[in-house]
Amino acid sequence: MNRTRLLMIGAMALALGLLAAGFVYQNLKKGAGGGSEPGFQVMVAADDLQIGAKVEERDIKIISIPASDVPAGAPRRKADVVGHGVIIPISKGEFILNNKLAGENVTGLPSLITPGMRAVSVRVNEVVSVAGFVTPGTRVDVLLTGTPTGGNDQETTTVLQDVKVLASGHTLEKSATGEAQNTPVITLLVTPDDAQRLTLASSQGHIQLSLRNPLDTRQEEVPASSARGLYKAGSPAAPVPVHHAVITKAPTPPAAPTSISVEVWQGDKKSLADCSDEGCQTK
């Protein structure tokens, strides 16, 4: 009796266990497949894509993600991507979006020039290019050192501020000895007016680039610096002696002597005498 009872309890426990396992399995299956959103195919970069590169079919990888995770601006077809130039760097595995691509068959530097802007290249040297730290995407100020028209003193002035660097590279030129040498070239993105100023500045003197913090977008009024202002002033000029006028008073004339009349009696005879500080004189 006890044995039969134990077998019944064991069978019931096994049945409950199987029922619970089936319930859990159904829930897991429903969560993994039945209740998920349908997959949506998007394109990501199969490798790093640099600015100016032309997207080819081998640069694209198709992945499937939930529709709710599809980013805005994701192209639907490969034809919308292949042949377009990259204007914003795309890392491997990153979504390929329309705002990171230029128009079809527009690649290289022209694809980086935004409407209404111009790209102007200036020849520099390793020092002018801030020892190679001026790279595409950095921001710089353009300084000009030269002699103003009609002046004899050199001045340095800030021509342009907060200018974006589009590209940096080298061009092959002849040196003074006739040998070929690599000359650094920096290409800047400027407005049409600034393009004229930059071109004129390049012909007026020495161009220097000043590297900026990309977060600092302030435009400041910076006065020009002259060579004379770099040196200390010479010895101060000797003070001009000041002559003070001496006013002398004319001597005061001596006061006229005062005298008084005195009666002088000698016995019964009377006489008059004039007496002063100098003595008496009988009249």
Coordinates of C-alpha atoms in Angstrom, one line a residue:
M1 CA 0.0 0.0 0.0
N2 CA 2.7 2.4 0.9
R3 CA 4.7 1.4 -2.2
T4 CA 1.7 2.0 -4.5
R5 CA 1.1 5.4 -2.8
L6 CA 4.8 6.4 -3.3
L7 CA 4.6 5.4 -7.0
M8 CA 1.5 7.6 -7.5
I9 CA 3.1 10.5 -5.8
G10 CA 6.2 10.1 -8.0
A11 CA 4.1 9.9 -11.2
M12 CA 2.2 13.0 -10.2
A13 CA 5.5 14.9 -9.5
L14 CA 6.9 13.8 -12.9
A15 CA 3.7 14.9 -14.7
L16 CA 3.8 18.3 -13.0
G17 CA 7.5 18.7 -13.9
L18 CA 6.8 17.9 -17.5
L19 CA 3.9 20.3 -17.6
A20 CA 6.1 23.1 -16.1
A21 CA 8.9 22.4 -18.5
G22 CA 6.5 22.5 -21.4
F23 CA 5.1 25.8 -20.2
V24 CA 8.5 27.4 -19.9
Y25 CA 9.5 26.1 -23.3
Q26 CA 6.5 27.6 -25.0
N27 CA 7.2 31.0 -23.4
L28 CA 10.8 31.0 -24.4
K29 CA 9.9 30.0 -28.0
K30 CA 7.3 32.7 -28.1
G31 CA 9.7 35.3 -26.8
A32 CA 12.5 34.3 -29.2
G33 CA 10.4 34.1 -32.4
G34 CA 6.7 34.6 -32.4
G35 CA 6.6 37.9 -30.5
S36 CA 9.7 39.6 -32.1
E37 CA 9.5 42.4 -34.7
P38 CA 10.2 41.4 -38.3
G39 CA 13.8 41.9 -39.4
F40 CA 14.8 44.9 -41.5
Q41 CA 17.9 44.9 -43.7
V42 CA 20.3 47.8 -43.4
M43 CA 23.8 48.5 -44.8
V44 CA 26.9 48.9 -42.6
A45 CA 30.5 49.5 -43.6
A46 CA 32.5 46.4 -44.2
D47 CA 35.6 48.3 -43.5
D48 CA 36.7 51.8 -42.5
L49 CA 35.7 54.4 -45.1
Q50 CA 37.7 57.7 -45.2
I51 CA 36.6 61.1 -46.4
G52 CA 36.6 61.3 -50.2
A53 CA 36.5 57.6 -50.8
K54 CA 34.1 56.2 -53.4
V55 CA 31.8 53.5 -51.9
E56 CA 32.0 50.2 -53.8
E57 CA 29.9 47.1 -53.4
R58 CA 32.6 45.3 -51.5
D59 CA 32.5 48.2 -48.9
I60 CA 28.9 47.3 -47.9
K61 CA 27.7 44.6 -45.5
I62 CA 24.0 43.8 -45.1
I63 CA 22.6 43.0 -41.6
S64 CA 19.1 42.5 -40.3
I65 CA 17.8 44.4 -37.3
P66 CA 14.4 45.1 -35.8
A67 CA 12.5 47.8 -37.6
S68 CA 12.4 50.0 -34.4
D69 CA 16.2 50.1 -34.4
V70 CA 16.6 51.3 -38.0
P71 CA 18.3 54.8 -37.9
A72 CA 16.9 57.7 -39.8
G73 CA 18.4 58.3 -43.2
A74 CA 19.3 54.7 -43.8
P75 CA 19.2 54.0 -47.6
R76 CA 17.1 51.0 -48.7
R77 CA 19.0 49.9 -51.8
K78 CA 22.7 49.3 -52.6
A79 CA 22.2 51.5 -55.7
D80 CA 21.6 54.4 -53.3
V81 CA 25.1 53.9 -51.9
V82 CA 27.4 52.4 -54.5
G83 CA 29.2 55.1 -56.4
H84 CA 28.7 57.9 -53.8
G85 CA 31.6 59.7 -52.1
V86 CA 32.1 59.7 -48.4
I87 CA 31.9 63.2 -46.8
I88 CA 32.0 62.0 -43.1
P89 CA 34.3 59.1 -42.0
I90 CA 32.4 55.8 -41.5
S91 CA 34.0 53.2 -39.2
K92 CA 33.8 49.5 -39.8
G93 CA 30.3 48.2 -38.7
E94 CA 28.8 51.7 -38.6
F95 CA 25.5 52.4 -40.4
I96 CA 25.9 53.9 -43.9
L97 CA 23.5 56.9 -43.9
N98 CA 22.5 59.4 -46.6
N99 CA 24.0 62.4 -44.7
K100 CA 27.4 60.8 -44.7
L101 CA 27.5 60.5 -48.5
A102 CA 27.8 63.0 -51.4
G103 CA 26.0 62.9 -54.6
E104 CA 26.4 60.0 -57.1
N105 CA 29.8 59.9 -58.8
V106 CA 31.0 62.9 -56.8
T107 CA 34.2 61.9 -55.0
G108 CA 37.4 63.3 -53.7
L109 CA 37.8 66.9 -52.6
P110 CA 34.8 68.4 -54.5
S111 CA 32.4 66.1 -52.5
L112 CA 33.6 67.8 -49.3
I113 CA 32.8 71.4 -50.4
T114 CA 29.5 72.5 -49.0
P115 CA 27.2 74.7 -51.2
G116 CA 28.3 78.3 -51.1
M117 CA 31.8 77.6 -49.9
R118 CA 35.2 77.4 -51.6
A119 CA 38.3 75.2 -51.2
V120 CA 41.6 77.2 -51.4
S121 CA 45.0 75.5 -51.1
V122 CA 48.0 77.3 -49.7
R123 CA 51.7 76.1 -49.8
V124 CA 53.2 75.9 -46.3
N125 CA 56.1 74.2 -44.6
E126 CA 56.3 71.8 -41.7
V127 CA 56.5 74.7 -39.2
V128 CA 53.6 76.6 -40.8
S129 CA 51.5 73.5 -40.7
V130 CA 52.1 73.3 -36.9
A131 CA 54.5 70.4 -37.3
G132 CA 52.1 68.1 -39.0
F133 CA 49.3 68.5 -36.5
V134 CA 47.0 70.3 -39.1
T135 CA 44.9 67.4 -40.4
P136 CA 41.6 67.3 -42.2
G137 CA 38.8 68.4 -39.9
T138 CA 40.9 70.6 -37.6
R139 CA 40.2 74.3 -37.2
V140 CA 42.9 77.0 -37.7
D141 CA 43.5 80.8 -37.8
V142 CA 45.4 82.3 -40.7
L143 CA 48.1 84.8 -39.8
L144 CA 49.9 87.1 -42.3
T145 CA 53.3 88.7 -41.7
G146 CA 54.3 91.4 -44.1
T147 CA 55.1 95.1 -44.6
P148 CA 52.0 97.3 -45.1
T149 CA 51.9 99.6 -48.1
G150 CA 53.8 102.8 -47.3
G151 CA 55.3 101.4 -44.1
N152 CA 58.8 100.3 -43.2
D153 CA 57.9 98.1 -40.2
Q154 CA 56.8 94.5 -40.5
E155 CA 53.4 93.6 -39.0
T156 CA 51.6 90.3 -38.2
T157 CA 47.8 90.4 -38.5
T158 CA 45.1 87.7 -38.2
V159 CA 43.5 87.4 -41.7
L160 CA 41.0 84.6 -41.0
Q161 CA 39.6 82.9 -37.9
D162 CA 38.1 79.5 -37.2
V163 CA 38.7 78.0 -40.7
K164 CA 38.1 74.3 -41.3
V165 CA 40.9 72.3 -42.9
L166 CA 39.6 70.1 -45.7
A167 CA 42.7 68.3 -46.7
S168 CA 46.5 68.2 -46.2
G169 CA 49.1 66.7 -48.4
H170 CA 52.1 67.4 -50.5
T171 CA 52.8 68.7 -54.0
L172 CA 56.0 68.1 -56.0
E173 CA 57.9 71.3 -56.8
K174 CA 61.4 72.2 -57.8
S175 CA 63.8 73.5 -55.2
A176 CA 66.3 76.4 -55.7
T177 CA 68.8 73.9 -57.0
G178 CA 66.4 72.4 -59.5
E179 CA 65.7 69.2 -57.6
A180 CA 62.2 67.9 -57.0
Q181 CA 61.0 68.3 -53.4
N182 CA 57.7 67.7 -51.6
T183 CA 56.0 70.8 -50.4
P184 CA 53.2 70.6 -47.8
V185 CA 49.9 71.9 -49.0
I186 CA 46.9 72.7 -46.8
T187 CA 43.4 73.1 -48.3
L188 CA 41.0 75.3 -46.4
L189 CA 37.2 75.6 -46.6
V190 CA 36.3 79.3 -46.8
T191 CA 33.6 81.7 -48.1
P192 CA 34.1 83.3 -51.6
D193 CA 35.1 86.6 -49.9
D194 CA 37.6 84.9 -47.6
A195 CA 39.0 83.0 -50.6
Q196 CA 39.9 86.3 -52.1
R197 CA 41.5 87.5 -48.9
L198 CA 43.5 84.3 -48.5
T199 CA 44.8 84.4 -52.0
L200 CA 45.9 88.0 -51.6
A201 CA 47.5 87.3 -48.3
S202 CA 49.5 84.5 -49.8
S203 CA 51.1 86.9 -52.2
Q204 CA 51.7 89.7 -49.7
G205 CA 54.0 88.0 -47.2
H206 CA 54.5 84.9 -45.0
I207 CA 51.4 82.8 -44.1
Q208 CA 51.3 81.0 -40.7
L209 CA 48.5 78.7 -39.4
S210 CA 47.5 78.8 -35.8
L211 CA 45.8 75.6 -34.5
R212 CA 42.5 76.1 -32.6
N213 CA 40.5 74.1 -30.1
P214 CA 37.6 72.7 -32.1
L215 CA 35.2 73.7 -29.3
D216 CA 36.4 77.4 -29.4
T217 CA 34.4 79.1 -32.1
R218 CA 34.9 82.7 -30.8
Q219 CA 35.7 85.4 -33.3
E220 CA 38.0 88.0 -31.6
E221 CA 39.2 91.4 -32.6
V222 CA 43.0 91.0 -32.5
P223 CA 45.1 94.1 -33.2
A224 CA 48.1 93.7 -35.5
S225 CA 51.5 93.3 -33.9
S226 CA 54.5 95.3 -35.2
A227 CA 58.2 94.5 -34.9
R228 CA 58.7 97.8 -33.1
G229 CA 56.3 96.7 -30.4
L230 CA 58.4 93.5 -29.7
Y231 CA 61.4 95.5 -28.4
K232 CA 61.7 97.4 -25.2
A233 CA 61.9 101.2 -25.4
G234 CA 65.4 102.7 -25.3
S235 CA 66.8 104.7 -22.4
P236 CA 64.5 107.5 -21.4
A237 CA 65.5 110.9 -22.6
A238 CA 67.1 113.2 -20.1
P239 CA 64.6 115.6 -18.5
V240 CA 64.6 119.1 -19.9
P241 CA 65.8 121.5 -17.2
V242 CA 63.1 123.9 -16.1
H243 CA 64.4 127.4 -15.4
H244 CA 62.4 129.3 -12.7
A245 CA 62.3 133.1 -13.0
V246 CA 63.8 134.8 -9.9
I247 CA 61.9 137.9 -8.9
T248 CA 64.0 140.5 -7.0
K249 CA 62.4 143.4 -5.2
A250 CA 63.8 146.9 -5.5
P251 CA 65.5 148.1 -2.3
T252 CA 63.3 150.2 -0.1
P253 CA 64.6 153.8 0.0
P254 CA 65.6 154.9 3.5
A255 CA 62.9 156.8 5.3
A256 CA 63.5 160.6 5.5
P257 CA 64.8 161.5 9.0
T258 CA 62.3 163.1 11.2
S259 CA 63.1 166.1 13.5
I260 CA 61.4 168.1 16.2
S261 CA 62.0 171.7 17.3
V262 CA 63.3 172.1 20.9
E263 CA 63.5 175.3 22.9
V264 CA 66.9 175.7 24.5
W265 CA 67.3 178.2 27.4
Q266 CA 70.7 179.5 28.4
G267 CA 70.1 181.8 31.3
D268 CA 67.5 184.2 30.2
K269 CA 68.2 183.6 26.5
K270 CA 66.1 181.3 24.5
S271 CA 67.0 179.6 21.3
L272 CA 65.5 176.9 19.0
A273 CA 67.1 173.7 17.9
D274 CA 66.1 171.0 15.5
C275 CA 66.6 167.5 17.1
S276 CA 66.6 164.2 15.2
D277 CA 68.2 160.7 15.6
E278 CA 71.4 162.3 14.4
G279 CA 71.5 164.9 17.0
C280 CA 70.4 168.5 17.6
Q281 CA 71.2 171.5 15.5
T282 CA 70.7 175.1 16.8
K283 CA 68.9 177.3 14.4

